[in-house]
CSV table of C-alpha atoms in Angstrom, one decimal:
chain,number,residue,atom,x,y,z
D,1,UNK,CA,-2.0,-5.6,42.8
D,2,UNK,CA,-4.2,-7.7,40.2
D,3,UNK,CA,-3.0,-8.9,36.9
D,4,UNK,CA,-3.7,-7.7,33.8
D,5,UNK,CA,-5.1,-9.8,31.4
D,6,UNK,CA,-6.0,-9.1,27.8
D,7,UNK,CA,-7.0,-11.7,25.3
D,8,UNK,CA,-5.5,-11.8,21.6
D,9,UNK,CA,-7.5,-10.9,18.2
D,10,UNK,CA,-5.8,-11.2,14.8
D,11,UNK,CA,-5.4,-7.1,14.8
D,12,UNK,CA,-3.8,-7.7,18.6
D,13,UNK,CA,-1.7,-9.3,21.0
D,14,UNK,CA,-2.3,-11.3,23.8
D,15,UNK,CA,-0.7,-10.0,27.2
D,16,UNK,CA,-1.0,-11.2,30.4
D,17,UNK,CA,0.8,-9.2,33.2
D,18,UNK,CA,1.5,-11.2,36.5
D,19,UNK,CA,2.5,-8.3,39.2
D,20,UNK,CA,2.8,-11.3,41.7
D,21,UNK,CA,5.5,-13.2,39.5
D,22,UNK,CA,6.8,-10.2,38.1
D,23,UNK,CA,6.2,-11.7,34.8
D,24,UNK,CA,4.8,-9.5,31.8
D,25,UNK,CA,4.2,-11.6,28.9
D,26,UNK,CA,3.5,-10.4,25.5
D,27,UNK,CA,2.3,-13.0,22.3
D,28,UNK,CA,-0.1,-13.1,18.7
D,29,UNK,CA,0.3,-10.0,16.5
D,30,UNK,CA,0.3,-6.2,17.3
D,31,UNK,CA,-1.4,-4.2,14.7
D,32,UNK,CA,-4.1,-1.9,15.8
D,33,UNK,CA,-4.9,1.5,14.1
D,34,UNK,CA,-4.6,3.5,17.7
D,35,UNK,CA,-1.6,1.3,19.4
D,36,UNK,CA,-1.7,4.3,22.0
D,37,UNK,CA,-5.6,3.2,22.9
D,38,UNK,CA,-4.8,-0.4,22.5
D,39,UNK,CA,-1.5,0.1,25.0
D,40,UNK,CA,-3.2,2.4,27.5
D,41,UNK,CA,-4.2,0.2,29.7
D,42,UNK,CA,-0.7,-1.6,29.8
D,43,UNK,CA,1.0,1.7,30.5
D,44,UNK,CA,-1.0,2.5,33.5
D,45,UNK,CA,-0.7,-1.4,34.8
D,46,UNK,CA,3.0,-1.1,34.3
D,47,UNK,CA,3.4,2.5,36.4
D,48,UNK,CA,1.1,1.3,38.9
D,49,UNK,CA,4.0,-1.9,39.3
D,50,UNK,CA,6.6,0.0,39.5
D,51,UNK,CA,5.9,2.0,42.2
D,52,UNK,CA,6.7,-1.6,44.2
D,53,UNK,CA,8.5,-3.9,41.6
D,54,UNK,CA,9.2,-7.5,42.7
D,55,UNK,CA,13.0,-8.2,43.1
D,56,UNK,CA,13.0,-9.9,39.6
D,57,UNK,CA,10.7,-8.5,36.9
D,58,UNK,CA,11.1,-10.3,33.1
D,59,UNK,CA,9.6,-9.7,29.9
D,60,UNK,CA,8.7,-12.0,27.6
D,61,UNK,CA,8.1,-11.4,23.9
D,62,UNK,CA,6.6,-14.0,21.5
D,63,UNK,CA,5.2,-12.0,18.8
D,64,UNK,CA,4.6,-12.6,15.3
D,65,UNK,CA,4.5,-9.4,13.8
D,66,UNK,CA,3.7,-5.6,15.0
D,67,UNK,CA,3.4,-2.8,13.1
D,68,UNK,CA,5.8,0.8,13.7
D,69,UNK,CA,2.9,2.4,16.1
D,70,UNK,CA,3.0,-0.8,18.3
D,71,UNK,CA,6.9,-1.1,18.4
D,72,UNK,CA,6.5,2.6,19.9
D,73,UNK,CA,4.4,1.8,22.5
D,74,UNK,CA,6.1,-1.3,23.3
D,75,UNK,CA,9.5,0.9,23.4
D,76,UNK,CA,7.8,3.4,25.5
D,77,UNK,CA,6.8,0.5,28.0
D,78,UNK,CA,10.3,-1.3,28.4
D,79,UNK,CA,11.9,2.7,29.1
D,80,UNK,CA,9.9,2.7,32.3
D,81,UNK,CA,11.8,-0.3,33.6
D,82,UNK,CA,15.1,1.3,32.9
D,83,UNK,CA,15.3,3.4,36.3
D,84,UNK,CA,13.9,0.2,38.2
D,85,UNK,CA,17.1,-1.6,36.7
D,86,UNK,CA,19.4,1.4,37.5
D,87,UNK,CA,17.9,1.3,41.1
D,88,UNK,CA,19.1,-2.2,41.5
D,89,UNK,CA,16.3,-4.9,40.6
D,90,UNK,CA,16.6,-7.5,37.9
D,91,UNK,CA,14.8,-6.6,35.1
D,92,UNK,CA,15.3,-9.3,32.3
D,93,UNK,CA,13.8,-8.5,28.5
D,94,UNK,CA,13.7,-12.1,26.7
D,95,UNK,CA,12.7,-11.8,22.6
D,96,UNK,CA,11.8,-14.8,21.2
D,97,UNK,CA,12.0,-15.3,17.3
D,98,UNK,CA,11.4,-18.5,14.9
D,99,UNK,CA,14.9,-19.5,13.5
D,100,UNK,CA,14.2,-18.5,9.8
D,101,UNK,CA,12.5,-15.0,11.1
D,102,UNK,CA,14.7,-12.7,10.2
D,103,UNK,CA,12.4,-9.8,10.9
D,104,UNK,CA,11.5,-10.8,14.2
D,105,UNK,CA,15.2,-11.2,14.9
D,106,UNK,CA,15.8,-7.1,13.0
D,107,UNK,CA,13.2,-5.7,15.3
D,108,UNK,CA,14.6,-7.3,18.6
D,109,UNK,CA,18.1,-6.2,17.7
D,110,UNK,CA,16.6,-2.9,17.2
D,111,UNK,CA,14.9,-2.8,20.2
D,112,UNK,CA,18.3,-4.2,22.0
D,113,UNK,CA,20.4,-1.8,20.9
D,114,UNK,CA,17.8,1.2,21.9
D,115,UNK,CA,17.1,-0.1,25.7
D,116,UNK,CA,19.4,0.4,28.5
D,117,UNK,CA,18.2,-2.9,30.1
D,118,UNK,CA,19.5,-6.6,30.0
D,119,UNK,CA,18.1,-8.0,26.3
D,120,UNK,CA,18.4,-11.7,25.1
D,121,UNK,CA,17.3,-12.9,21.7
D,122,UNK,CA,15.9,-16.4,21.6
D,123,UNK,CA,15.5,-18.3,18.8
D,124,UNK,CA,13.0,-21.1,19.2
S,1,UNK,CA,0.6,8.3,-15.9
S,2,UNK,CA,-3.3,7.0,-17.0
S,3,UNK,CA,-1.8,4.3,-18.7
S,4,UNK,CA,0.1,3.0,-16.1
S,5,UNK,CA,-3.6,2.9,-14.0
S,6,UNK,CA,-4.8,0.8,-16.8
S,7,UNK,CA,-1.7,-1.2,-16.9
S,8,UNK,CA,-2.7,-2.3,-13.0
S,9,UNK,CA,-6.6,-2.5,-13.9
S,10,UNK,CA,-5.6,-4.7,-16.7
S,11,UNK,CA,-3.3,-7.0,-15.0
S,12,UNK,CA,-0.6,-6.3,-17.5
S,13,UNK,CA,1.8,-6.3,-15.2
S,14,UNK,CA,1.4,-9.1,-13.1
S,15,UNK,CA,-1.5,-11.8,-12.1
S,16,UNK,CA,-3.7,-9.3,-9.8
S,17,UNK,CA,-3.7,-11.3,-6.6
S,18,UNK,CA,-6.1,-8.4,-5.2
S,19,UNK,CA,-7.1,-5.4,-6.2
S,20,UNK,CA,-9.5,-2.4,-4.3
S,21,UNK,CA,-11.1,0.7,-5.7
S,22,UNK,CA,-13.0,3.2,-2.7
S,23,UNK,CA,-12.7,4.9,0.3
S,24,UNK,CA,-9.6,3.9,3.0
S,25,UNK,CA,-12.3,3.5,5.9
S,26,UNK,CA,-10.7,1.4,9.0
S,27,UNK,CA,-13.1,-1.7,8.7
S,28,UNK,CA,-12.0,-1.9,4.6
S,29,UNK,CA,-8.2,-2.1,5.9
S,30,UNK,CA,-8.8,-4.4,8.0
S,31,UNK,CA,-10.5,-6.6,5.4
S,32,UNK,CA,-8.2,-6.2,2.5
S,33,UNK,CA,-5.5,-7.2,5.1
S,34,UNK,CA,-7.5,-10.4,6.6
S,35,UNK,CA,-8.4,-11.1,2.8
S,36,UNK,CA,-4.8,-11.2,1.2
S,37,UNK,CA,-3.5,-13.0,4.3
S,38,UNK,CA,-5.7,-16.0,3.1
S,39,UNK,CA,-4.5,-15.5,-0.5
S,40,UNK,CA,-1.3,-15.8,0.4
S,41,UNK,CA,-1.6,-18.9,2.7
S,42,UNK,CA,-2.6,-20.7,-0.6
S,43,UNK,CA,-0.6,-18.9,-3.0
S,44,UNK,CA,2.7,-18.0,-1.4
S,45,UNK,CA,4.9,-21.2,0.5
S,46,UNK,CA,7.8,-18.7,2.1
S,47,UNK,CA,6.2,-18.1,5.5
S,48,UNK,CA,8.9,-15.0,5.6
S,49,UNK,CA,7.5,-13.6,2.0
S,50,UNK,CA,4.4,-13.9,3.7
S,51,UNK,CA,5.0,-11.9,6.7
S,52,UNK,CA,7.6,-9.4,5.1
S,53,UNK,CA,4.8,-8.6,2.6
S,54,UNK,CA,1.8,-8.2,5.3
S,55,UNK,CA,4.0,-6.3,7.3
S,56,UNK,CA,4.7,-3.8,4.3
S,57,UNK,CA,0.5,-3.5,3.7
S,58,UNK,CA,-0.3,-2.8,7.4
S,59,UNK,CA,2.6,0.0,7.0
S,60,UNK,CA,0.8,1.0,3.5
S,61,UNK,CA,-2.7,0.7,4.8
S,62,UNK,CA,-2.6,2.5,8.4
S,63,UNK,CA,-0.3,5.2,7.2
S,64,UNK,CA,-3.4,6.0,4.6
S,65,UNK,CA,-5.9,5.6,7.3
S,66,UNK,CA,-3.5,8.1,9.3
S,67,UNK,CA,-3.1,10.6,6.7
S,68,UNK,CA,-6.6,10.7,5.3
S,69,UNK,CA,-8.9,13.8,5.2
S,70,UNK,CA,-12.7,14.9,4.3
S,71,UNK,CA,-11.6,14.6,0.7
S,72,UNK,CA,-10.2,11.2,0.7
S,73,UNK,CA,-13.3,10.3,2.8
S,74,UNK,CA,-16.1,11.2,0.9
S,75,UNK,CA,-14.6,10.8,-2.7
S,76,UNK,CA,-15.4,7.5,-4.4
S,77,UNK,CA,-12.4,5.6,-5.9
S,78,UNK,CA,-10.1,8.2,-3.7
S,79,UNK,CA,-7.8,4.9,-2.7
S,80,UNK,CA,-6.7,2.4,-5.1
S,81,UNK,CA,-5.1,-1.0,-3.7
S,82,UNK,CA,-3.4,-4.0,-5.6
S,83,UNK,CA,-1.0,-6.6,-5.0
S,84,UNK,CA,0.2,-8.9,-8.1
S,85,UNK,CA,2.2,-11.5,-8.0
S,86,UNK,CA,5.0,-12.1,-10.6
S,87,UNK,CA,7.6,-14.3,-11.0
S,88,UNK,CA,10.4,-12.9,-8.8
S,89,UNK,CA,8.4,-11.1,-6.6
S,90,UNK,CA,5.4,-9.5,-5.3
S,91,UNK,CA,4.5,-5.5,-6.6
S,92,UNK,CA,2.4,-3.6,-3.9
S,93,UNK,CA,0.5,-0.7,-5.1
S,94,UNK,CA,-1.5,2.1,-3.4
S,95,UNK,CA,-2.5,5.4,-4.9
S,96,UNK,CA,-4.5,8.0,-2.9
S,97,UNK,CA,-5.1,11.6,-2.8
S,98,UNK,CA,-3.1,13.9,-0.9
S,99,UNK,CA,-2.7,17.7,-0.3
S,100,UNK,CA,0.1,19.0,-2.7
S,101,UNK,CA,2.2,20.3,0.4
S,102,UNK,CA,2.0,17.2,2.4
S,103,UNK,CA,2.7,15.4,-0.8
S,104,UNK,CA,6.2,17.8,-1.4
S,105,UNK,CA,7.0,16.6,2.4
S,106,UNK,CA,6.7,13.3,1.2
S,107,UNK,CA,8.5,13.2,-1.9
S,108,UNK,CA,11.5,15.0,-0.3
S,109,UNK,CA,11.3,12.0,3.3
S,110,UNK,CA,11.1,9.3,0.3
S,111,UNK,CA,14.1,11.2,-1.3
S,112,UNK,CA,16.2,11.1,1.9
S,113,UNK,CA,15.2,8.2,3.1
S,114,UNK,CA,16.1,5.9,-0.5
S,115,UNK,CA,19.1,7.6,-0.8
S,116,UNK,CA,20.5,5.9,2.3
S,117,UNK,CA,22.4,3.1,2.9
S,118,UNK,CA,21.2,0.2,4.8
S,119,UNK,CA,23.2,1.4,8.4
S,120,UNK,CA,22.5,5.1,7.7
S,121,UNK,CA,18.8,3.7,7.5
S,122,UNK,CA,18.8,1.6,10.5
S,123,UNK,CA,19.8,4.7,12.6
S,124,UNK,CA,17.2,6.5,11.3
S,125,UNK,CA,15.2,3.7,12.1
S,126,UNK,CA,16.4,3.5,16.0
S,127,UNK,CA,16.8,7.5,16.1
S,128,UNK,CA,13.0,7.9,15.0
S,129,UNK,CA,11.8,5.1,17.0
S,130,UNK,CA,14.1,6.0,20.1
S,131,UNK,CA,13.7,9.7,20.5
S,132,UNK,CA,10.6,10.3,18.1
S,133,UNK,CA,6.7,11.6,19.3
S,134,UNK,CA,3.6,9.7,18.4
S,135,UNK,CA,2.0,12.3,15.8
S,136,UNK,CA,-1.4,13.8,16.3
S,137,UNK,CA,-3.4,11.0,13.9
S,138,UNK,CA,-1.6,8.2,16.1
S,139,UNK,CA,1.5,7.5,13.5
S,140,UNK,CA,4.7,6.5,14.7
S,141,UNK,CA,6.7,8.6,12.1
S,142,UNK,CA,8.3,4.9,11.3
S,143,UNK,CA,5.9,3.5,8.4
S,144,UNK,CA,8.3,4.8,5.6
S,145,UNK,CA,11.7,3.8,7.0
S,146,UNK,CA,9.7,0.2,7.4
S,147,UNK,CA,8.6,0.3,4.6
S,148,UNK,CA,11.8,1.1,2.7
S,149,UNK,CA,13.5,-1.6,5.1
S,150,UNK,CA,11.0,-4.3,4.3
S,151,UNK,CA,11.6,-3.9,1.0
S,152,UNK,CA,15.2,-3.2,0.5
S,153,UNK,CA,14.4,0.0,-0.6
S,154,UNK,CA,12.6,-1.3,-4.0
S,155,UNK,CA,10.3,1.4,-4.5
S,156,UNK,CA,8.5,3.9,-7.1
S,157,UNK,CA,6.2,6.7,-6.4
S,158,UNK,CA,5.0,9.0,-9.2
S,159,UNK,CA,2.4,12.0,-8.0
S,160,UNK,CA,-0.4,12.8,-10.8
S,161,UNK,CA,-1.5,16.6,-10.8
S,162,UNK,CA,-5.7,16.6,-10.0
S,163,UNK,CA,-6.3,20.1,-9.1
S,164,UNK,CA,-4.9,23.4,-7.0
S,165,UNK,CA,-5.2,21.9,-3.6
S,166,UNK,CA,-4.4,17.9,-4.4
S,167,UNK,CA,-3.0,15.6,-6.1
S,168,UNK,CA,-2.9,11.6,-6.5
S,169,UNK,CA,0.1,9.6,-4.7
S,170,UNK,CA,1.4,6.8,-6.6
S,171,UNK,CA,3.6,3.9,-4.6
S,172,UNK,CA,4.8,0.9,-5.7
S,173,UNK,CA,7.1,-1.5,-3.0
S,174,UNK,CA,8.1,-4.4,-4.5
S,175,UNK,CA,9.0,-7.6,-2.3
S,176,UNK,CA,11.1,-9.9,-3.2
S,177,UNK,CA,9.9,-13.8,-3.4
């Protein structure tokens, strides 16, 4: 399966998706007008990996900001990997945040306490 | 409610950091966004003022985009944009037209939504984003309860009659520096 690689603007993030590593990795800002455009092309990598998931799958989340239609998309991409972690594989979400970021650190508690998959918060 | 308009056109109220008259197109947005976030590297220090408040104008901004119709499009002066800065904190203001029984909706969400307390509004928050639909115009149904959030719920609208079919929505969201 081939990665997935998308470079950043300053209206959206930079992702690069390693199906290999099992390493999805999210950075930059998320605020495009159609986040459901913008996150198509994730959605379709990401159900396309799951069909054979590595052992170990993690997530990595360095963002700066993203606005409410972006956090949707992103929620709606993390749900998919809740049966993989119910069948058995690791599946690992890791939010980072800036130490005085307080609403980096609001929206990963948020997305914690919605997701029914492992969740650390990381402050760098 | 015209005096308050002039109050904002004359910077009465606050030193106009920037301020927009025209039509809410999605490359104007985009450039009143990448315009204030240069403003604010000079003129605000708080890197967390300075996200909370870009945060709170993409909210503003796309949820106008969202909402907009042939009427918003092809009026001039159907969107007016400021953001002053003042000595305790930073007054966001937006006005656009809107169709008087979207606009009731609205009023009765922004009712609801101030009236609740910080963990009554955080499940909101987590119910809307957790079980919510993506509406038809691409909108999350979150931009309020983020906005309200972002703010700690220091907020004003007022709605100005125009005619039978619209009228003009007033917000203000003040952020705290």
């Amino acid at each position: 399966m081939k990665n997935l690689f998308i470079e950043g603007t300053v209206r959206t993030p930079h992702i690069f998706l390693e199906a290999d590593k099992g390493k999805l990795e999210f950075s930059g800002r998320s605020i495009p007008e159609n986040s459901i455009a913008f996150y198509r092309p994730v959605v379709e990598w990401v159900e396309d990996y799951l069909i054979n998931p590595n052992e170990i799958t993690t997530i990595i989340i360095k963002l700066e900001y993203f606005n409410t239609s972006s956090s949707k998309s992103l929620l709606e991409i993390f749900k998919k990997f809740e049966s993989t972690f119910k069948s058995g594989k690791k599946v690992l979400v890791r939010w980072f945040y800036e130490q005085e970021d307080e609403d980096m650190q609001e929206s990963g508690e948020d997305f914690r306490d919605i997701l029914k998959i492992p969740f650390e918060l990381i402050v760098t | 409610m015209l005096s308050q308009l002039l109050k904002y056109e004359r910077g009465e109220i606050g030193e106009i950091m920037f301020s927009y008259k025209g039509n809410p197109g999605p490359g104007i947005i985009h450039l009143i966004l990448q315009l204030i976030e240069v403003k604010l590297d000079f003129k605000e220090l708080n890197p967390k003022t300075r996200k909370r408040i870009i945060i709170v104008l993409v909210e503003i901004l796309q949820n106008i985009l969202h909402h907009k119709d042939e009427f918003t499009m092809y009026n001039f002066d159907s969107f007016i944009f400021y953001l002053f800065r003042r000595e305790t904190d930073y007054l966001i203001v937006s006005g656009n037209y809107i169709r008087k029984e979207k606009a009731s909706l609205l009023m009765d969400k922004l009712q609801n939504y101030t009236a609740l307390s910080d963990r009554d509004l955080r499940d909101e928050y987590l119910n809307t984003l957790g079980n919510g639909v993506f509406s038809p115009e691409g909108g999350a149904g979150l931009g309020l309860l983020e906005i309200i959030r972002k703010s700690g719920g220091n907020l004003e609208n007022h709605l100005i009659p125009v005619n039978d079919d619209y009228c003009f929505f007033l917000l203000e969201v003040k952020i705290a520096s």
